[in-house]
């Protein structure tokens, strides 16, 4: 399996919010997570890097360090690349993975009655991004969650082995990405909001910034948990959190109701 | 096998010199040629595209048309991609190929005594680029050679089957790319200049523009011929042009003499 992803400086990352090493971790993680979400083990990255002519060489070296370090966590490596000059920093990564004989898990196989389960954390990276965008540097746990995603790479092949019918990694936000599964599978998906952990740093930041923390959980990206659907007969190990059900119909609901983006929408069903 | 390549608008192509369809052909050709140069058959492209927000949608559609059409010439297809906004147009392509059981042909296997042979045309695309850069639109054969490379994709697997010891596709210029083979193999390579065809349109343009046409042949890129080294015992089919020999020593010579870049350098050995 192979998957491309492109990060644009100033759009997908800011060099004042993330070190070059962080950007390397994030760029690799986003791609390696996509490989895992197909049920495969990541094996290699190819990196096309465009940078301004006056960029400090150390920035590129630290980017490479971050890419290599994130790859090393799954036994993969950067095996090739290309470079050019450009105005903005562009990091275009293609990841390759090995299904090891498994059939690929697609987005299109979810069936009504399936259980929806998640591996990994959610909402913390989005909270970290909000913290940074408001000019703060703490809570550190949230900022670090944004800078260094903790992707549950193990969960991709594990889900395939358990018989997952569909899978995706959350990069655009839980509801958006689960919506891709619902659309591709021709089903509806209902998510339960009260199963998600809202950590103390998330509560603190939410309170300080006047944000509903479930906005981070339901619509934030960057944490890259894996979400998979399983037949109801499958016994899921503890590391999986059941977050909802596949239904007849179409689209994504939260607690049985349509989610309208933003705090106003959230008020419709959360309180 | 897998290979990445990135094209930056204004640097690797100009939208006033090439249609979007041309850019698609060129981006695909550059990557598919790299696959062929490893002895593999191209199978798929992944395309990460960054474009300015105000780009005409038709430009992107025509780019996709060009990518698809070039892929179709080898039975490959664009199978995935990613998009983002950016200031300049960035086309980052990763190509995948199938060795079909062959061992990959690397740059590092050339041995003293090997024959150096080329498949495909050379110098015409570079001549077309010079024509365009001087503000002309003809000779049309040269401009078209620049806009639509005619890559000898067949030659990659064929060279591998013939027992090629090293191979590369010429994208940076013949001497530069043959130099990569020489360096990787720890050998010298001597090129004979008088074996190359200088077509009538090249002669016409060279005369009109005051350029030595062998500058295009020896230092121009964009045609993507394949150059391979073969043991001297191999009988090469007619479609291969013998262009030189692998020698003891290091670096690249032309007619036994060191080539110094530019017309002045050329005078040292060509006249």
Short mmCIF file of C-alpha atoms in Angstrom, two decimals:
data_model
loop_
_atom_site.label_atom_id
_atom_site.label_comp_id
_atom_site.label_asym_id
_atom_site.label_seq_id
_atom_site.Cartn_x
_atom_site.Cartn_y
_atom_site.Cartn_z
CA UNK A 1 0.00 0.00 0.00
CA UNK A 2 1.12 3.55 -0.70
CA UNK A 3 -0.19 6.94 0.33
CA UNK A 4 0.89 10.54 -0.32
CA UNK A 5 0.45 13.58 1.89
CA UNK A 6 1.68 17.12 1.56
CA UNK A 7 2.36 19.65 4.32
CA UNK A 8 2.66 23.33 3.45
CA UNK A 9 4.51 25.69 5.77
CA UNK A 10 2.23 28.35 7.21
CA UNK A 11 -0.80 26.21 6.44
CA UNK A 12 -0.20 22.76 7.94
CA UNK A 13 2.49 23.87 10.34
CA UNK A 14 4.09 27.04 11.64
CA UNK A 15 7.80 27.14 12.25
CA UNK A 16 7.24 29.31 15.33
CA UNK A 17 4.93 26.69 16.87
CA UNK A 18 6.90 23.61 15.97
CA UNK A 19 10.60 22.86 15.74
CA UNK A 20 11.86 21.32 12.51
CA UNK A 21 12.16 18.05 14.39
CA UNK A 22 8.49 18.32 15.40
CA UNK A 23 7.50 18.97 11.79
CA UNK A 24 9.41 15.84 10.79
CA UNK A 25 7.59 13.78 13.41
CA UNK A 26 4.22 15.18 12.35
CA UNK A 27 4.81 14.71 8.62
CA UNK A 28 5.95 11.13 9.10
CA UNK A 29 3.17 10.35 11.59
CA UNK A 30 0.43 11.62 9.27
CA UNK A 31 1.62 9.30 6.51
CA UNK A 32 2.50 6.28 8.62
CA UNK A 33 -0.96 6.52 10.22
CA UNK A 34 -2.54 6.33 6.76
CA UNK A 35 -0.58 3.13 6.11
CA UNK A 36 -1.66 1.62 9.42
CA UNK A 37 -5.29 2.56 8.66
CA UNK A 38 -5.21 0.19 5.69
CA UNK A 39 -4.14 -2.68 7.95
CA UNK A 40 -0.51 -2.54 6.86
CA UNK A 41 2.86 -2.19 8.54
CA UNK A 42 4.73 0.95 7.37
CA UNK A 43 8.04 0.17 5.68
CA UNK A 44 9.37 3.31 3.99
CA UNK A 45 8.97 7.02 3.33
CA UNK A 46 9.89 8.99 0.21
CA UNK A 47 10.27 12.71 0.94
CA UNK A 48 10.12 15.55 -1.57
CA UNK A 49 11.25 18.73 0.17
CA UNK A 50 10.94 22.27 -1.20
CA UNK A 51 12.52 25.04 0.84
CA UNK A 52 13.37 28.71 0.43
CA UNK A 53 16.94 29.36 -0.70
CA UNK A 54 17.79 31.20 2.51
CA UNK A 55 16.55 28.48 4.88
CA UNK A 56 19.04 27.56 7.59
CA UNK A 57 20.51 24.20 6.64
CA UNK A 58 20.08 23.04 10.22
CA UNK A 59 16.30 23.33 9.85
CA UNK A 60 16.38 20.74 7.04
CA UNK A 61 18.74 18.51 9.00
CA UNK A 62 16.45 18.61 12.04
CA UNK A 63 13.45 17.89 9.82
CA UNK A 64 15.28 14.79 8.59
CA UNK A 65 16.02 13.83 12.20
CA UNK A 66 12.32 14.04 13.08
CA UNK A 67 11.27 12.06 10.03
CA UNK A 68 13.83 9.36 10.80
CA UNK A 69 12.95 9.18 14.49
CA UNK A 70 9.22 8.77 13.83
CA UNK A 71 9.95 6.11 11.19
CA UNK A 72 12.19 4.29 13.64
CA UNK A 73 9.26 3.81 16.04
CA UNK A 74 7.71 1.42 13.49
CA UNK A 75 10.87 -0.01 11.95
CA UNK A 76 10.49 2.03 8.78
CA UNK A 77 13.01 4.41 7.19
CA UNK A 78 13.31 7.29 4.73
CA UNK A 79 14.58 5.53 1.60
CA UNK A 80 14.51 8.26 -1.04
CA UNK A 81 13.63 11.81 -1.85
CA UNK A 82 13.96 14.88 -3.98
CA UNK A 83 14.69 18.53 -3.25
CA UNK A 84 13.92 21.86 -4.85
CA UNK A 85 13.72 25.51 -3.91
CA UNK A 86 10.39 27.25 -3.37
CA UNK A 87 8.96 30.24 -1.53
CA UNK A 88 7.24 28.29 1.24
CA UNK A 89 8.46 25.12 2.89
CA UNK A 90 6.68 22.13 1.30
CA UNK A 91 7.11 18.63 2.71
CA UNK A 92 5.53 16.06 0.37
CA UNK A 93 5.76 12.60 1.84
CA UNK A 94 4.75 9.28 0.31
CA UNK A 95 4.60 6.31 2.65
CA UNK A 96 4.81 2.66 1.64
CA UNK A 97 3.57 -0.27 3.68
CA UNK A 98 3.39 -4.04 3.69
CA UNK A 99 0.06 -5.82 4.18
CA UNK A 100 1.98 -9.01 5.07
CA UNK A 101 -0.66 -11.08 3.33
CA UNK A 102 -3.68 -9.34 4.86
CA UNK A 103 -6.42 -7.96 2.63
CA UNK A 104 -6.40 -4.15 2.75
CA UNK A 105 -9.05 -2.61 5.00
CA UNK A 106 -10.94 0.05 3.06
CA UNK A 107 -13.37 2.77 4.03
CA UNK A 108 -16.22 1.13 2.20
CA UNK A 109 -16.91 -2.06 4.15
CA UNK A 110 -18.88 -0.85 7.21
CA UNK A 111 -22.27 -2.59 7.63
CA UNK A 112 -25.29 -1.64 9.75
CA UNK A 113 -24.93 -3.19 13.18
CA UNK A 114 -21.12 -2.96 13.19
CA UNK A 115 -19.40 -1.59 16.26
CA UNK A 116 -17.30 1.57 15.82
CA UNK A 117 -14.12 1.52 17.92
CA UNK A 118 -11.12 3.80 18.33
CA UNK A 119 -7.49 3.24 19.30
CA UNK A 120 -5.31 6.13 20.41
CA UNK A 121 -6.03 9.52 21.95
CA UNK A 122 -8.21 12.26 20.53
CA UNK A 123 -8.75 15.96 21.15
CA UNK A 124 -5.42 16.65 22.82
CA UNK A 125 -3.58 17.72 19.67
CA UNK A 126 -6.47 19.94 18.65
CA UNK A 127 -6.45 21.46 22.14
CA UNK A 128 -2.71 22.04 21.79
CA UNK A 129 -3.26 23.79 18.48
CA UNK A 130 -5.88 26.06 20.05
CA UNK A 131 -3.53 26.84 22.92
CA UNK A 132 -0.72 27.74 20.50
CA UNK A 133 -3.02 29.79 18.26
CA UNK A 134 -4.11 31.87 21.26
CA UNK A 135 -0.47 32.66 21.98
CA UNK A 136 0.07 30.29 24.93
CA UNK A 137 2.66 27.57 25.39
CA UNK A 138 0.92 25.52 28.06
CA UNK A 139 -0.60 23.17 29.24
CA UNK A 140 2.53 21.43 28.01
CA UNK A 141 0.79 18.04 27.66
CA UNK A 142 -1.51 19.52 25.01
CA UNK A 143 1.19 21.44 23.13
CA UNK A 144 3.34 18.31 23.07
CA UNK A 145 0.39 16.24 21.85
CA UNK A 146 0.11 18.62 18.90
CA UNK A 147 3.85 18.67 18.20
CA UNK A 148 4.38 14.91 18.53
CA UNK A 149 1.32 12.83 17.68
CA UNK A 150 1.21 9.49 19.53
CA UNK A 151 -0.17 7.34 16.73
CA UNK A 152 -1.36 3.81 17.64
CA UNK A 153 0.40 2.19 14.70
CA UNK A 154 -0.11 -1.28 16.23
CA UNK A 155 -3.86 -0.88 15.88
CA UNK A 156 -3.96 -1.00 12.07
CA UNK A 157 -2.72 -4.55 11.52
CA UNK A 158 -4.44 -5.60 14.76
CA UNK A 159 -7.80 -4.33 13.50
CA UNK A 160 -7.32 -6.11 10.18
CA UNK A 161 -6.56 -9.35 12.02
CA UNK A 162 -9.68 -8.88 14.18
CA UNK A 163 -11.81 -8.64 11.03
CA UNK A 164 -12.35 -4.88 10.75
CA UNK A 165 -14.84 -4.07 7.98
CA UNK A 166 -13.64 -0.47 7.48
CA UNK A 167 -10.94 1.75 8.95
CA UNK A 168 -9.61 5.32 8.78
CA UNK A 169 -7.15 7.46 10.68
CA UNK A 170 -8.52 10.67 12.13
CA UNK A 171 -6.63 13.59 10.64
CA UNK A 172 -9.38 16.01 9.62
CA UNK A 173 -11.50 15.54 12.73
CA UNK A 174 -13.46 12.58 14.09
CA UNK A 175 -16.86 13.45 12.62
CA UNK A 176 -15.41 14.39 9.24
CA UNK A 177 -13.33 11.25 8.94
CA UNK A 178 -16.02 8.93 10.26
CA UNK A 179 -18.23 10.64 7.71
CA UNK A 180 -15.87 9.45 4.96
CA UNK A 181 -16.40 5.88 6.16
CA UNK A 182 -20.19 6.38 6.29
CA UNK A 183 -20.28 7.86 2.79
CA UNK A 184 -17.97 5.24 1.26
CA UNK A 185 -19.90 2.41 2.93
CA UNK A 186 -23.38 3.79 2.24
CA UNK A 187 -24.33 3.66 5.92
CA UNK A 188 -24.93 5.96 8.85
CA UNK A 189 -22.70 6.16 11.92
CA UNK A 190 -23.81 7.27 15.37
CA UNK A 191 -21.12 8.40 17.82
CA UNK A 192 -21.60 8.56 21.60
CA UNK A 193 -19.92 11.61 23.02
CA UNK A 194 -19.75 10.52 26.67
CA UNK A 195 -17.27 7.68 26.13
CA UNK A 196 -14.39 10.00 25.28
CA UNK A 197 -11.86 10.93 27.90
CA UNK A 198 -11.46 14.64 28.49
CA UNK A 199 -8.14 14.90 30.33
CA UNK A 200 -7.51 17.38 33.10
CA UNK A 201 -5.23 19.56 30.91
CA UNK A 202 -8.04 19.63 28.32
CA UNK A 203 -10.52 20.71 31.00
CA UNK A 204 -8.13 23.37 32.25
CA UNK A 205 -7.46 24.76 28.79
CA UNK A 206 -11.13 24.58 27.82
CA UNK A 207 -12.08 26.50 30.92
CA UNK A 208 -9.34 29.12 30.47
CA UNK A 209 -10.06 29.63 26.77
CA UNK A 210 -13.84 29.34 26.86
CA UNK A 211 -13.98 26.35 24.54
CA UNK A 212 -16.16 23.25 24.80
CA UNK A 213 -13.59 20.43 25.03
CA UNK A 214 -15.83 18.11 23.00
CA UNK A 215 -15.31 20.42 20.04
CA UNK A 216 -11.67 19.26 20.13
CA UNK A 217 -12.72 15.63 20.46
CA UNK A 218 -15.32 15.67 17.70
CA UNK A 219 -13.88 18.10 15.16
CA UNK A 220 -10.14 18.45 15.87
CA UNK A 221 -7.48 16.75 13.82
CA UNK A 222 -3.80 15.95 14.29
CA UNK A 223 -4.03 13.19 16.92
CA UNK A 224 -4.31 10.43 14.30
CA UNK A 225 -6.17 7.81 16.32
CA UNK A 226 -7.43 4.90 14.23
CA UNK A 227 -11.17 4.30 13.99
CA UNK A 228 -12.43 0.97 12.70
CA UNK A 229 -15.75 -0.79 12.33
CA UNK A 230 -16.12 -4.40 13.45
CA UNK A 231 -18.88 -6.98 13.17
CA UNK A 232 -20.83 -7.05 16.47
CA UNK A 233 -19.63 -10.60 17.14
CA UNK A 234 -15.98 -9.53 17.44
CA UNK A 235 -14.55 -9.40 20.97
CA UNK A 236 -12.42 -6.27 21.13
CA UNK A 237 -9.34 -6.13 23.38
CA UNK A 238 -9.28 -3.43 26.06
CA UNK A 239 -7.09 -1.12 24.05
CA UNK A 240 -10.07 -0.40 21.79
CA UNK A 241 -12.68 2.13 22.92
CA UNK A 242 -16.18 1.55 21.55
CA UNK A 243 -17.37 4.96 20.38
CA UNK A 244 -20.50 4.19 18.36
CA UNK A 245 -22.53 2.05 16.02
CA UNK A 246 -23.05 1.71 12.29
CA UNK A 247 -26.70 2.31 11.37
CA UNK A 248 -28.97 2.18 8.38
CA UNK A 249 -29.29 5.54 6.74
CA UNK A 250 -26.59 8.08 5.93
CA UNK A 251 -24.27 10.58 7.55
CA UNK A 252 -22.92 10.92 11.06
CA UNK A 253 -24.91 11.64 14.21
CA UNK A 254 -23.78 12.24 17.78
CA UNK A 255 -25.97 10.70 20.48
CA UNK A 256 -28.56 10.14 17.78
CA UNK A 257 -28.73 13.76 16.68
CA UNK A 258 -27.21 15.65 13.80
CA UNK A 259 -24.12 17.61 14.82
CA UNK A 260 -23.98 21.17 13.58
CA UNK A 261 -20.49 22.53 13.50
CA UNK A 262 -19.36 24.89 16.23
CA UNK A 263 -20.40 25.62 19.82
CA UNK A 264 -23.94 26.65 18.87
CA UNK A 265 -24.47 23.34 17.17
CA UNK A 266 -22.96 21.57 20.10
CA UNK A 267 -25.54 23.17 22.40
CA UNK A 268 -28.25 21.36 20.44
CA UNK A 269 -27.41 18.01 21.88
CA UNK A 270 -24.72 18.16 24.55
CA UNK A 271 -26.39 19.97 27.38
CA UNK B 1 10.54 0.19 -6.80
CA UNK B 2 9.42 3.70 -5.89
CA UNK B 3 10.75 7.14 -6.73
CA UNK B 4 9.69 10.70 -5.84
CA UNK B 5 10.14 13.85 -7.91
CA UNK B 6 8.92 17.38 -7.34
CA UNK B 7 8.24 20.06 -9.96
CA UNK B 8 7.95 23.69 -8.86
CA UNK B 9 6.11 26.19 -11.03
CA UNK B 10 8.40 28.93 -12.31
CA UNK B 11 11.40 26.74 -11.69
CA UNK B 12 10.80 23.38 -13.39
CA UNK B 13 8.10 24.63 -15.72
CA UNK B 14 6.51 27.88 -16.81
CA UNK B 15 2.79 28.03 -17.40
CA UNK B 16 3.34 30.39 -20.33
CA UNK B 17 5.63 27.87 -22.05
CA UNK B 18 3.67 24.71 -21.34
CA UNK B 19 -0.04 23.97 -21.14
CA UNK B 20 -1.29 22.24 -18.02
CA UNK B 21 -1.61 19.08 -20.08
CA UNK B 22 2.07 19.42 -21.07
CA UNK B 23 3.07 19.84 -17.42
CA UNK B 24 1.15 16.66 -16.61
CA UNK B 25 2.95 14.76 -19.36
CA UNK B 26 6.33 16.08 -18.23
CA UNK B 27 5.75 15.39 -14.53
CA UNK B 28 4.60 11.85 -15.23
CA UNK B 29 7.38 11.21 -17.75
CA UNK B 30 10.12 12.33 -15.37
CA UNK B 31 8.93 9.85 -12.75
CA UNK B 32 8.04 6.97 -15.02
CA UNK B 33 11.49 7.29 -16.62
CA UNK B 34 13.08 6.89 -13.18
CA UNK B 35 11.11 3.66 -12.71
CA UNK B 36 12.18 2.35 -16.12
CA UNK B 37 15.80 3.24 -15.31
CA UNK B 38 15.73 0.69 -12.47
CA UNK B 39 14.65 -2.03 -14.91
CA UNK B 40 11.02 -1.95 -13.79
CA UNK B 41 7.65 -1.50 -15.45
CA UNK B 42 5.79 1.57 -14.11
CA UNK B 43 2.49 0.72 -12.45
CA UNK B 44 1.16 3.74 -10.59
CA UNK B 45 1.58 7.41 -9.69
CA UNK B 46 0.69 9.20 -6.48
CA UNK B 47 0.32 12.96 -6.97
CA UNK B 48 0.48 15.65 -4.31
CA UNK B 49 -0.64 18.93 -5.85
CA UNK B 50 -0.33 22.38 -4.27
CA UNK B 51 -1.89 25.27 -6.14
CA UNK B 52 -2.75 28.91 -5.51
CA UNK B 53 -6.31 29.48 -4.34
CA UNK B 54 -7.16 31.51 -7.43
CA UNK B 55 -5.94 28.95 -9.96
CA UNK B 56 -8.44 28.21 -12.73
CA UNK B 57 -9.93 24.80 -11.97
CA UNK B 58 -9.49 23.84 -15.62
CA UNK B 59 -5.71 24.09 -15.22
CA UNK B 60 -5.81 21.35 -12.58
CA UNK B 61 -8.16 19.24 -14.67
CA UNK B 62 -5.88 19.52 -17.69
CA UNK B 63 -2.88 18.65 -15.54
CA UNK B 64 -4.71 15.50 -14.47
CA UNK B 65 -5.47 14.76 -18.14
CA UNK B 66 -1.77 15.01 -19.01
CA UNK B 67 -0.71 12.84 -16.09
CA UNK B 68 -3.30 10.21 -17.00
CA UNK B 69 -2.41 10.24 -20.70
CA UNK B 70 1.32 9.78 -20.06
CA UNK B 71 0.58 6.97 -17.60
CA UNK B 72 -1.66 5.29 -20.16
CA UNK B 73 1.26 4.95 -22.58
CA UNK B 74 2.80 2.42 -20.18
CA UNK B 75 -0.36 0.91 -18.73
CA UNK B 76 0.04 2.76 -15.42
CA UNK B 77 -2.48 5.05 -13.70
CA UNK B 78 -2.75 7.77 -11.08
CA UNK B 79 -4.03 5.84 -8.05
CA UNK B 80 -3.95 8.40 -5.27
CA UNK B 81 -3.03 11.89 -4.24
CA UNK B 82 -3.35 14.84 -1.94
CA UNK B 83 -4.08 18.53 -2.44
CA UNK B 84 -3.30 21.76 -0.66
CA UNK B 85 -3.11 25.45 -1.37
CA UNK B 86 0.24 27.21 -1.80
CA UNK B 87 1.67 30.29 -3.45
CA UNK B 88 3.38 28.52 -6.34
CA UNK B 89 2.16 25.45 -8.18
CA UNK B 90 3.93 22.38 -6.79
CA UNK B 91 3.50 18.97 -8.40
CA UNK B 92 5.07 16.26 -6.22
CA UNK B 93 4.81 12.88 -7.89
CA UNK B 94 5.81 9.49 -6.56
CA UNK B 95 5.95 6.65 -9.08
CA UNK B 96 5.73 2.96 -8.28
CA UNK B 97 6.96 0.14 -10.49
CA UNK B 98 7.12 -3.63 -10.72
CA UNK B 99 10.44 -5.38 -11.31
CA UNK B 100 8.52 -8.51 -12.40
CA UNK B 101 11.15 -10.68 -10.78
CA UNK B 102 14.17 -8.86 -12.21
CA UNK B 103 16.91 -7.63 -9.93
CA UNK B 104 16.91 -3.81 -9.79
CA UNK B 105 19.55 -2.15 -11.98
CA UNK B 106 21.44 0.39 -9.87
CA UNK B 107 23.89 3.16 -10.68
CA UNK B 108 26.73 1.40 -8.98
CA UNK B 109 27.40 -1.67 -11.10
CA UNK B 110 29.38 -0.30 -14.09
CA UNK B 111 32.75 -2.00 -14.62
CA UNK B 112 35.78 -0.96 -16.68
CA UNK B 113 35.40 -2.30 -20.21
CA UNK B 114 31.59 -2.06 -20.19
CA UNK B 115 29.88 -0.51 -23.19
CA UNK B 116 27.79 2.62 -22.55
CA UNK B 117 24.62 2.72 -24.64
CA UNK B 118 21.62 5.02 -24.90
CA UNK B 119 17.99 4.54 -25.90
CA UNK B 120 15.81 7.49 -26.83
CA UNK B 121 16.53 10.95 -28.16
CA UNK B 122 18.73 13.61 -26.60
CA UNK B 123 19.26 17.33 -27.00
CA UNK B 124 15.95 18.14 -28.62
CA UNK B 125 14.11 19.02 -25.42
CA UNK B 126 17.02 21.18 -24.27
CA UNK B 127 17.01 22.89 -27.66
CA UNK B 128 13.26 23.47 -27.28
CA UNK B 129 13.82 25.01 -23.85
CA UNK B 130 16.45 27.37 -25.29
CA UNK B 131 14.09 28.33 -28.10
CA UNK B 132 11.31 29.10 -25.62
CA UNK B 133 13.61 30.98 -23.28
CA UNK B 134 14.70 33.24 -26.14
CA UNK B 135 11.06 34.09 -26.83
CA UNK B 136 10.51 31.91 -29.90
CA UNK B 137 7.90 29.22 -30.50
CA UNK B 138 9.62 27.32 -33.31
CA UNK B 139 11.12 25.05 -34.62
CA UNK B 140 7.99 23.25 -33.50
CA UNK B 141 9.72 19.84 -33.36
CA UNK B 142 12.04 21.15 -30.62
CA UNK B 143 9.37 22.96 -28.63
CA UNK B 144 7.20 19.85 -28.75
CA UNK B 145 10.15 17.70 -27.66
CA UNK B 146 10.44 19.90 -24.58
CA UNK B 147 6.69 19.92 -23.86
CA UNK B 148 6.16 16.19 -24.42
CA UNK B 149 9.22 14.03 -23.69
CA UNK B 150 9.31 10.82 -25.73
CA UNK B 151 10.70 8.51 -23.06
CA UNK B 152 11.86 5.03 -24.19
CA UNK B 153 10.09 3.24 -21.34
CA UNK B 154 10.60 -0.13 -23.08
CA UNK B 155 14.35 0.23 -22.71
CA UNK B 156 14.46 -0.11 -18.93
CA UNK B 157 13.19 -3.68 -18.56
CA UNK B 158 14.92 -4.55 -21.87
CA UNK B 159 18.28 -3.36 -20.55
CA UNK B 160 17.80 -5.33 -17.35
CA UNK B 161 17.01 -8.45 -19.37
CA UNK B 162 20.14 -7.87 -21.49
CA UNK B 163 22.28 -7.82 -18.35
CA UNK B 164 22.82 -4.08 -17.85
CA UNK B 165 25.33 -3.44 -15.05
CA UNK B 166 24.14 0.13 -14.33
CA UNK B 167 21.44 2.44 -15.65
CA UNK B 168 20.13 5.99 -15.28
CA UNK B 169 17.66 8.24 -17.04
CA UNK B 170 19.05 11.53 -18.30
CA UNK B 171 17.17 14.37 -16.64
CA UNK B 172 19.93 16.72 -15.48
CA UNK B 173 22.06 16.42 -18.62
CA UNK B 174 24.00 13.54 -20.16
CA UNK B 175 27.40 14.30 -18.64
CA UNK B 176 25.95 15.06 -15.20
CA UNK B 177 23.86 11.90 -15.09
CA UNK B 178 26.56 9.65 -16.56
CA UNK B 179 28.77 11.21 -13.91
CA UNK B 180 26.40 9.87 -11.23
CA UNK B 181 26.92 6.37 -12.64
CA UNK B 182 30.70 6.87 -12.75
CA UNK B 183 30.81 8.14 -9.18
CA UNK B 184 28.49 5.44 -7.80
CA UNK B 185 30.41 2.70 -9.63
CA UNK B 186 33.89 4.04 -8.86
CA UNK B 187 34.84 4.11 -12.55
CA UNK B 188 35.45 6.58 -15.34
CA UNK B 189 33.21 6.96 -18.39
CA UNK B 190 34.31 8.27 -21.77
CA UNK B 191 31.62 9.54 -24.14
CA UNK B 192 32.09 9.93 -27.92
CA UNK B 193 30.42 13.08 -29.14
CA UNK B 194 30.23 12.20 -32.86
CA UNK B 195 27.75 9.34 -32.48
CA UNK B 196 24.88 11.62 -31.49
CA UNK B 197 22.35 12.71 -34.05
CA UNK B 198 21.97 16.45 -34.44
CA UNK B 199 18.65 16.84 -36.23
CA UNK B 200 18.00 19.49 -38.86
CA UNK B 201 15.75 21.53 -36.53
CA UNK B 202 18.56 21.44 -33.95
CA UNK B 203 21.04 22.66 -36.57
CA UNK B 204 18.65 25.40 -37.64
CA UNK B 205 18.01 26.59 -34.09
CA UNK B 206 21.68 26.34 -33.15
CA UNK B 207 22.64 28.45 -36.13
CA UNK B 208 19.91 31.04 -35.53
CA UNK B 209 20.63 31.31 -31.79
CA UNK B 210 24.41 31.02 -31.91
CA UNK B 211 24.54 27.90 -29.78
CA UNK B 212 26.71 24.83 -30.23
CA UNK B 213 24.13 22.02 -30.59
CA UNK B 214 26.37 19.57 -28.73
CA UNK B 215 25.84 21.70 -25.63
CA UNK B 216 22.22 20.57 -25.78
CA UNK B 217 23.26 16.95 -26.34
CA UNK B 218 25.86 16.82 -23.58
CA UNK B 219 24.43 19.10 -20.90
CA UNK B 220 20.70 19.51 -21.59
CA UNK B 221 18.02 17.69 -19.64
CA UNK B 222 14.34 16.94 -20.14
CA UNK B 223 14.55 14.34 -22.93
CA UNK B 224 14.83 11.43 -20.48
CA UNK B 225 16.69 8.93 -22.65
CA UNK B 226 17.93 5.90 -20.73
CA UNK B 227 21.67 5.28 -20.54
CA UNK B 228 22.91 1.86 -19.46
CA UNK B 229 26.24 0.08 -19.19
CA UNK B 230 26.59 -3.45 -20.53
CA UNK B 231 29.34 -6.07 -20.41
CA UNK B 232 31.29 -5.95 -23.70
CA UNK B 233 30.07 -9.44 -24.59
CA UNK B 234 26.42 -8.33 -24.82
CA UNK B 235 24.98 -7.99 -28.32
CA UNK B 236 22.87 -4.85 -28.30
CA UNK B 237 19.79 -4.55 -30.53
CA UNK B 238 19.73 -1.70 -33.05
CA UNK B 239 17.55 0.50 -30.88
CA UNK B 240 20.54 1.05 -28.58
CA UNK B 241 23.15 3.63 -29.59
CA UNK B 242 26.65 2.96 -28.28
CA UNK B 243 27.87 6.28 -26.90
CA UNK B 244 30.98 5.40 -24.93
CA UNK B 245 33.02 3.11 -22.72
CA UNK B 246 33.54 2.55 -19.03
CA UNK B 247 37.18 3.09 -18.07
CA UNK B 248 39.48 2.77 -15.11
CA UNK B 249 39.79 6.02 -13.25
CA UNK B 250 37.11 8.51 -12.31
CA UNK B 251 34.80 11.11 -13.77
CA UNK B 252 33.46 11.67 -17.26
CA UNK B 253 35.42 12.57 -20.36
CA UNK B 254 34.29 13.39 -23.88
CA UNK B 255 36.46 11.99 -26.67
CA UNK B 256 39.06 11.26 -24.01
CA UNK B 257 39.24 14.82 -22.73
CA UNK B 258 37.74 16.53 -19.74
CA UNK B 259 34.67 18.57 -20.63
CA UNK B 260 34.55 22.06 -19.17
CA UNK B 261 31.06 23.41 -18.97
CA UNK B 262 29.93 25.96 -21.54
CA UNK B 263 30.89 26.86 -25.09
CA UNK B 264 34.44 27.80 -24.13
CA UNK B 265 34.95 24.39 -22.64
CA UNK B 266 33.45 22.80 -25.67
CA UNK B 267 36.06 24.51 -27.87
CA UNK B 268 38.73 22.57 -26.01
CA UNK B 269 37.85 19.32 -27.70
CA UNK B 270 35.15 19.65 -30.34
CA UNK B 271 36.79 21.65 -33.10
#
